[in-house]
Tab-separated table of C-alpha atoms in Angstrom:
chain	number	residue	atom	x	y	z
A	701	UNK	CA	9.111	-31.930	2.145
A	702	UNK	CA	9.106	-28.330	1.938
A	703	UNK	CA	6.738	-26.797	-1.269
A	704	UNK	CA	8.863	-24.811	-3.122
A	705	UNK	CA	6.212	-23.251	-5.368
A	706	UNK	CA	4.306	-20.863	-2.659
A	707	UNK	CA	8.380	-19.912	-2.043
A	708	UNK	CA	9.121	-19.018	-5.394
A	709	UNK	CA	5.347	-16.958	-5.474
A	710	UNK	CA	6.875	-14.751	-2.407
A	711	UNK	CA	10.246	-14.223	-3.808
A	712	UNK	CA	8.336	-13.188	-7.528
A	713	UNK	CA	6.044	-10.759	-5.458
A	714	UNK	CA	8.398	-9.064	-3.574
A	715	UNK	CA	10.778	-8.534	-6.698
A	716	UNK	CA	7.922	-7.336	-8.831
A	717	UNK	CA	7.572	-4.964	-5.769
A	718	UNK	CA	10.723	-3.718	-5.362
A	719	UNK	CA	10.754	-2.977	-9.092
A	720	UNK	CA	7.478	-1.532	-9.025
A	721	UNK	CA	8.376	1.883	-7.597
A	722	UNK	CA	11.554	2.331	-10.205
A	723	UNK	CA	9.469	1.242	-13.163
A	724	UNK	CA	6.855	3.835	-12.352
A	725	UNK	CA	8.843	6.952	-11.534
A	726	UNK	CA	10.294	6.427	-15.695
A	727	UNK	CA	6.309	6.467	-16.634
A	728	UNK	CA	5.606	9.788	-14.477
A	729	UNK	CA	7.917	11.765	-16.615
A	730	UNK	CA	5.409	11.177	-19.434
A	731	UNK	CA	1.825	10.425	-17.407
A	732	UNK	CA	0.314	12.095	-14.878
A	733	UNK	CA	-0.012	10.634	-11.251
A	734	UNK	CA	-3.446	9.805	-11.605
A	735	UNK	CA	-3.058	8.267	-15.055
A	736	UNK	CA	-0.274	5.974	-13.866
A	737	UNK	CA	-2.436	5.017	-10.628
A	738	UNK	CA	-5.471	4.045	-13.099
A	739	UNK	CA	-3.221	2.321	-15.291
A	740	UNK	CA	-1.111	0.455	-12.678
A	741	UNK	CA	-5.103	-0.736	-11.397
A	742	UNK	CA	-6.428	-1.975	-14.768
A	743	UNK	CA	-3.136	-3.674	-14.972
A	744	UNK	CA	-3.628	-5.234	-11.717
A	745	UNK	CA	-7.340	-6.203	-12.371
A	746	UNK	CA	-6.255	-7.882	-15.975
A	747	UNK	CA	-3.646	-9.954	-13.686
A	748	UNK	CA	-6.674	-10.878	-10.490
A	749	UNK	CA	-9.573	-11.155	-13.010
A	750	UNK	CA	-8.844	-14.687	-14.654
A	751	UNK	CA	-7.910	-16.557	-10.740
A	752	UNK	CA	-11.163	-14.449	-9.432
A	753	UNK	CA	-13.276	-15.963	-11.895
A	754	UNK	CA	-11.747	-19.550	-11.832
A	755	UNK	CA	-12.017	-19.707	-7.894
A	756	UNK	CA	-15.106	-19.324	-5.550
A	757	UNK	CA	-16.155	-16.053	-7.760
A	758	UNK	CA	-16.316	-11.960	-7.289
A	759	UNK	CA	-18.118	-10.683	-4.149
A	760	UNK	CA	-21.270	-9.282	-4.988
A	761	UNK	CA	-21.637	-5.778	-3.724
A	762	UNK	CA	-25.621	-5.947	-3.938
A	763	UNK	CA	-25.724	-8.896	-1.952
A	764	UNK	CA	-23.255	-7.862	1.129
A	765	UNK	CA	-24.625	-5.882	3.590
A	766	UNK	CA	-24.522	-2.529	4.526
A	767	UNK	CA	-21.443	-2.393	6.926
A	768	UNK	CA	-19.043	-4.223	4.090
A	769	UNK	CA	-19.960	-2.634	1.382
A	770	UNK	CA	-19.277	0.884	3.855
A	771	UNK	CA	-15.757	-1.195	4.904
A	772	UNK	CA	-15.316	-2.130	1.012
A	773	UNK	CA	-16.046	1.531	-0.050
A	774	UNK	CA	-13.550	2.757	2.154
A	775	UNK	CA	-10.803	0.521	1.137
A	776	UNK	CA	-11.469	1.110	-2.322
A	777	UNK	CA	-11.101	4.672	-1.844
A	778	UNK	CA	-8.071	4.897	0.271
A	779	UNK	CA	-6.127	1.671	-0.652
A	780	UNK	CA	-7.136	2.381	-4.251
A	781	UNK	CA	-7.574	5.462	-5.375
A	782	UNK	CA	-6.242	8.475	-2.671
A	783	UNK	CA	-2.967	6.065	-1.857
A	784	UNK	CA	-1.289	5.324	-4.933
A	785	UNK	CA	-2.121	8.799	-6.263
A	786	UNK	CA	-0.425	10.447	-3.121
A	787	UNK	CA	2.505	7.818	-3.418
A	788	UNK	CA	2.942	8.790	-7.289
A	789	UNK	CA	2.805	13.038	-6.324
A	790	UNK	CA	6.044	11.922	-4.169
A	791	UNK	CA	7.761	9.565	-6.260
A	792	UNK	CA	7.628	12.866	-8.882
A	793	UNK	CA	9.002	14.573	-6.410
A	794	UNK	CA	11.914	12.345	-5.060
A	795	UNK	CA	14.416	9.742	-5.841
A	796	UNK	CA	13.044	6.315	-6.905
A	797	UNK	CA	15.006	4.562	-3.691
A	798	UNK	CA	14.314	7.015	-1.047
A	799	UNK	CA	10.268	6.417	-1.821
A	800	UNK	CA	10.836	2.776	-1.671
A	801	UNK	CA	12.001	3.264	1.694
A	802	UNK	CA	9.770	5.441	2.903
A	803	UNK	CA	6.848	2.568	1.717
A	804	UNK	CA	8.222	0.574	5.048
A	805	UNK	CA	5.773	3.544	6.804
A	806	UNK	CA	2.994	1.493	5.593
A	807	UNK	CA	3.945	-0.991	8.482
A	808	UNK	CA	4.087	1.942	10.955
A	809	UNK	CA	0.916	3.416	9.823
A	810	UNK	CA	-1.277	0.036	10.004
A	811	UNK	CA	0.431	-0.794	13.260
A	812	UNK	CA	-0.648	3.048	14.904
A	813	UNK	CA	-3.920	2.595	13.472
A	814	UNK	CA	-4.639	-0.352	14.844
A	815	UNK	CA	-3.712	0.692	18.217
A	816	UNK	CA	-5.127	3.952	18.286
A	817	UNK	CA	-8.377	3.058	15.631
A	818	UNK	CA	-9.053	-0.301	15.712
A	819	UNK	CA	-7.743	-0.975	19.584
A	820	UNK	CA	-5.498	-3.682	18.721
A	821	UNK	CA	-2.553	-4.073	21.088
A	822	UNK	CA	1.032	-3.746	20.278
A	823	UNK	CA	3.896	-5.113	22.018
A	824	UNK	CA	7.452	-3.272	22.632
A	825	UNK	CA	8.912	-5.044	20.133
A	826	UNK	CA	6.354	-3.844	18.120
A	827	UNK	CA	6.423	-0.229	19.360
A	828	UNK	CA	9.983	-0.410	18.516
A	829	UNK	CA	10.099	-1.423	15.653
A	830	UNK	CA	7.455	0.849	14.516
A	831	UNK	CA	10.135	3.815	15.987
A	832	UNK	CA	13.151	2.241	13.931
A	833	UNK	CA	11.133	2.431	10.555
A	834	UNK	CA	9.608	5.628	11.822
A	835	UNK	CA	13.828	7.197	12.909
A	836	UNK	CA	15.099	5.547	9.718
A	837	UNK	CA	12.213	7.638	7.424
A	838	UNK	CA	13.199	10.963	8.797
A	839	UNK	CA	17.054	10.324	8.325
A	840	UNK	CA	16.856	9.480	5.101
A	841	UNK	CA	14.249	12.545	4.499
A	842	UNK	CA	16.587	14.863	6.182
A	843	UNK	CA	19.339	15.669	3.908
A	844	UNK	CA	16.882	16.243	1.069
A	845	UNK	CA	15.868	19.775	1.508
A	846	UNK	CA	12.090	20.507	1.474
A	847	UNK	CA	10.937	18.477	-1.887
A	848	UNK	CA	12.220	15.596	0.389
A	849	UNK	CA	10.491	16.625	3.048
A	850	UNK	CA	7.359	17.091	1.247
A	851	UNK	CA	7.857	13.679	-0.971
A	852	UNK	CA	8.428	12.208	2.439
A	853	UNK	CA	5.228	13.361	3.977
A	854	UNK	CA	3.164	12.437	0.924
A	855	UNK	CA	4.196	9.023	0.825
A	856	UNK	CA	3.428	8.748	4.590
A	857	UNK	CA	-0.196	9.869	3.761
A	858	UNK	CA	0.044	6.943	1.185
A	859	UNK	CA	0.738	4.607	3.928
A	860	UNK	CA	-1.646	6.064	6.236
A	861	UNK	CA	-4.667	5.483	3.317
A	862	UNK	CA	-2.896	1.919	2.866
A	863	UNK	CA	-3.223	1.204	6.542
A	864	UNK	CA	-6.406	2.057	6.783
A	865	UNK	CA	-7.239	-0.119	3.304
A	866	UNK	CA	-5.741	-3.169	5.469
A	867	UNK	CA	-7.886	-3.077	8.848
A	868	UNK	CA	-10.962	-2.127	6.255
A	869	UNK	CA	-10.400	-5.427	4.046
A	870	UNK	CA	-9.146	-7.156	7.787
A	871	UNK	CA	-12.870	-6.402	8.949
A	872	UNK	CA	-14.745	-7.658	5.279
A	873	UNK	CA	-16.649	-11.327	5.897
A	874	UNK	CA	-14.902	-13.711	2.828
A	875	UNK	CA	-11.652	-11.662	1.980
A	876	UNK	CA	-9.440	-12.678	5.051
């Protein structure tokens, strides 16, 4: 019998997603970017804190060595500080749905740099999808005028910092 409970999980996570990017462009018109990023972090830590602690417990930085707590580092700093910061400057600067669009990039972005980075392979189906998210970005960019544009091109350096936050925490001993 299929589990309907890790079902129901998905759906909830991708509708709090989806909402996500809505919800916060109403809270930019009174917080700054990097006040909403700090904000939307502690609220994310509140929500991770109590299952952390009930499970197998926190990784200890002091006891990891020196190449995760580099890889760790890293992903804290683009996955969780430079990327939603550069994601918020666009989402100021463009429509609510457009950004949440242009946050399929992250796909592209992990895909490219684990080709070109990491040396993973893709396949054509891969390569082609990657151009069909990548075509469908820069359609929906181009009737916007240059604050589109620019939006645009900070949410792809979102993605990019996301991408590289997923082979990082990919590469970490006891998170995958």
């Amino acid at each position: 019998m299929m589990r309907i409970r890790p079902f129901l999980l998905a759906l909830a996570a991708a509708a709090l997603f989806g909402a996500a990017t809505p919800f916060s462009k109403s809270l930019l018109a009174d917080l700054s970017p990097f006040q909403l990023s700090g904000l939307l972090y502690l609220g994310a830590a509140a929500g991770v804190l109590p299952i952390a602690l009930r499970g197998r417990g926190l990784l200890r930085p002091w006891a990891m060595d020196t190449r995760t707590r580099r890889l760790l580092l890293g992903a804290v700093i683009f996955g969780g500080i430079v990327g939603p910061v550069l994601m918020l400057f666009g989402l100021r600067m463009a429509a609510a749905a457009s950004v949440a669009l242009w946050l399929n990039l992250e796909a592209v972005a992990t895909a490219l740099l684990g080709v070109w980075v990491f040396r993973d392979h893709l396949g054509r189906n891969g390569w082609i999808g990657a151009a069909g998210i990548l075509l469908a970005s820069v359609l929906l960019s181009w009737g916007q005028g240059a604050a589109g544009w620019q939006a645009g091109l900070l949410v792809a350096g979102a993605c990019v910092c996301w991408g590289l936050d997923n082979h990082m925490t990919a590469l970490i001993d006891g998170i995958t």
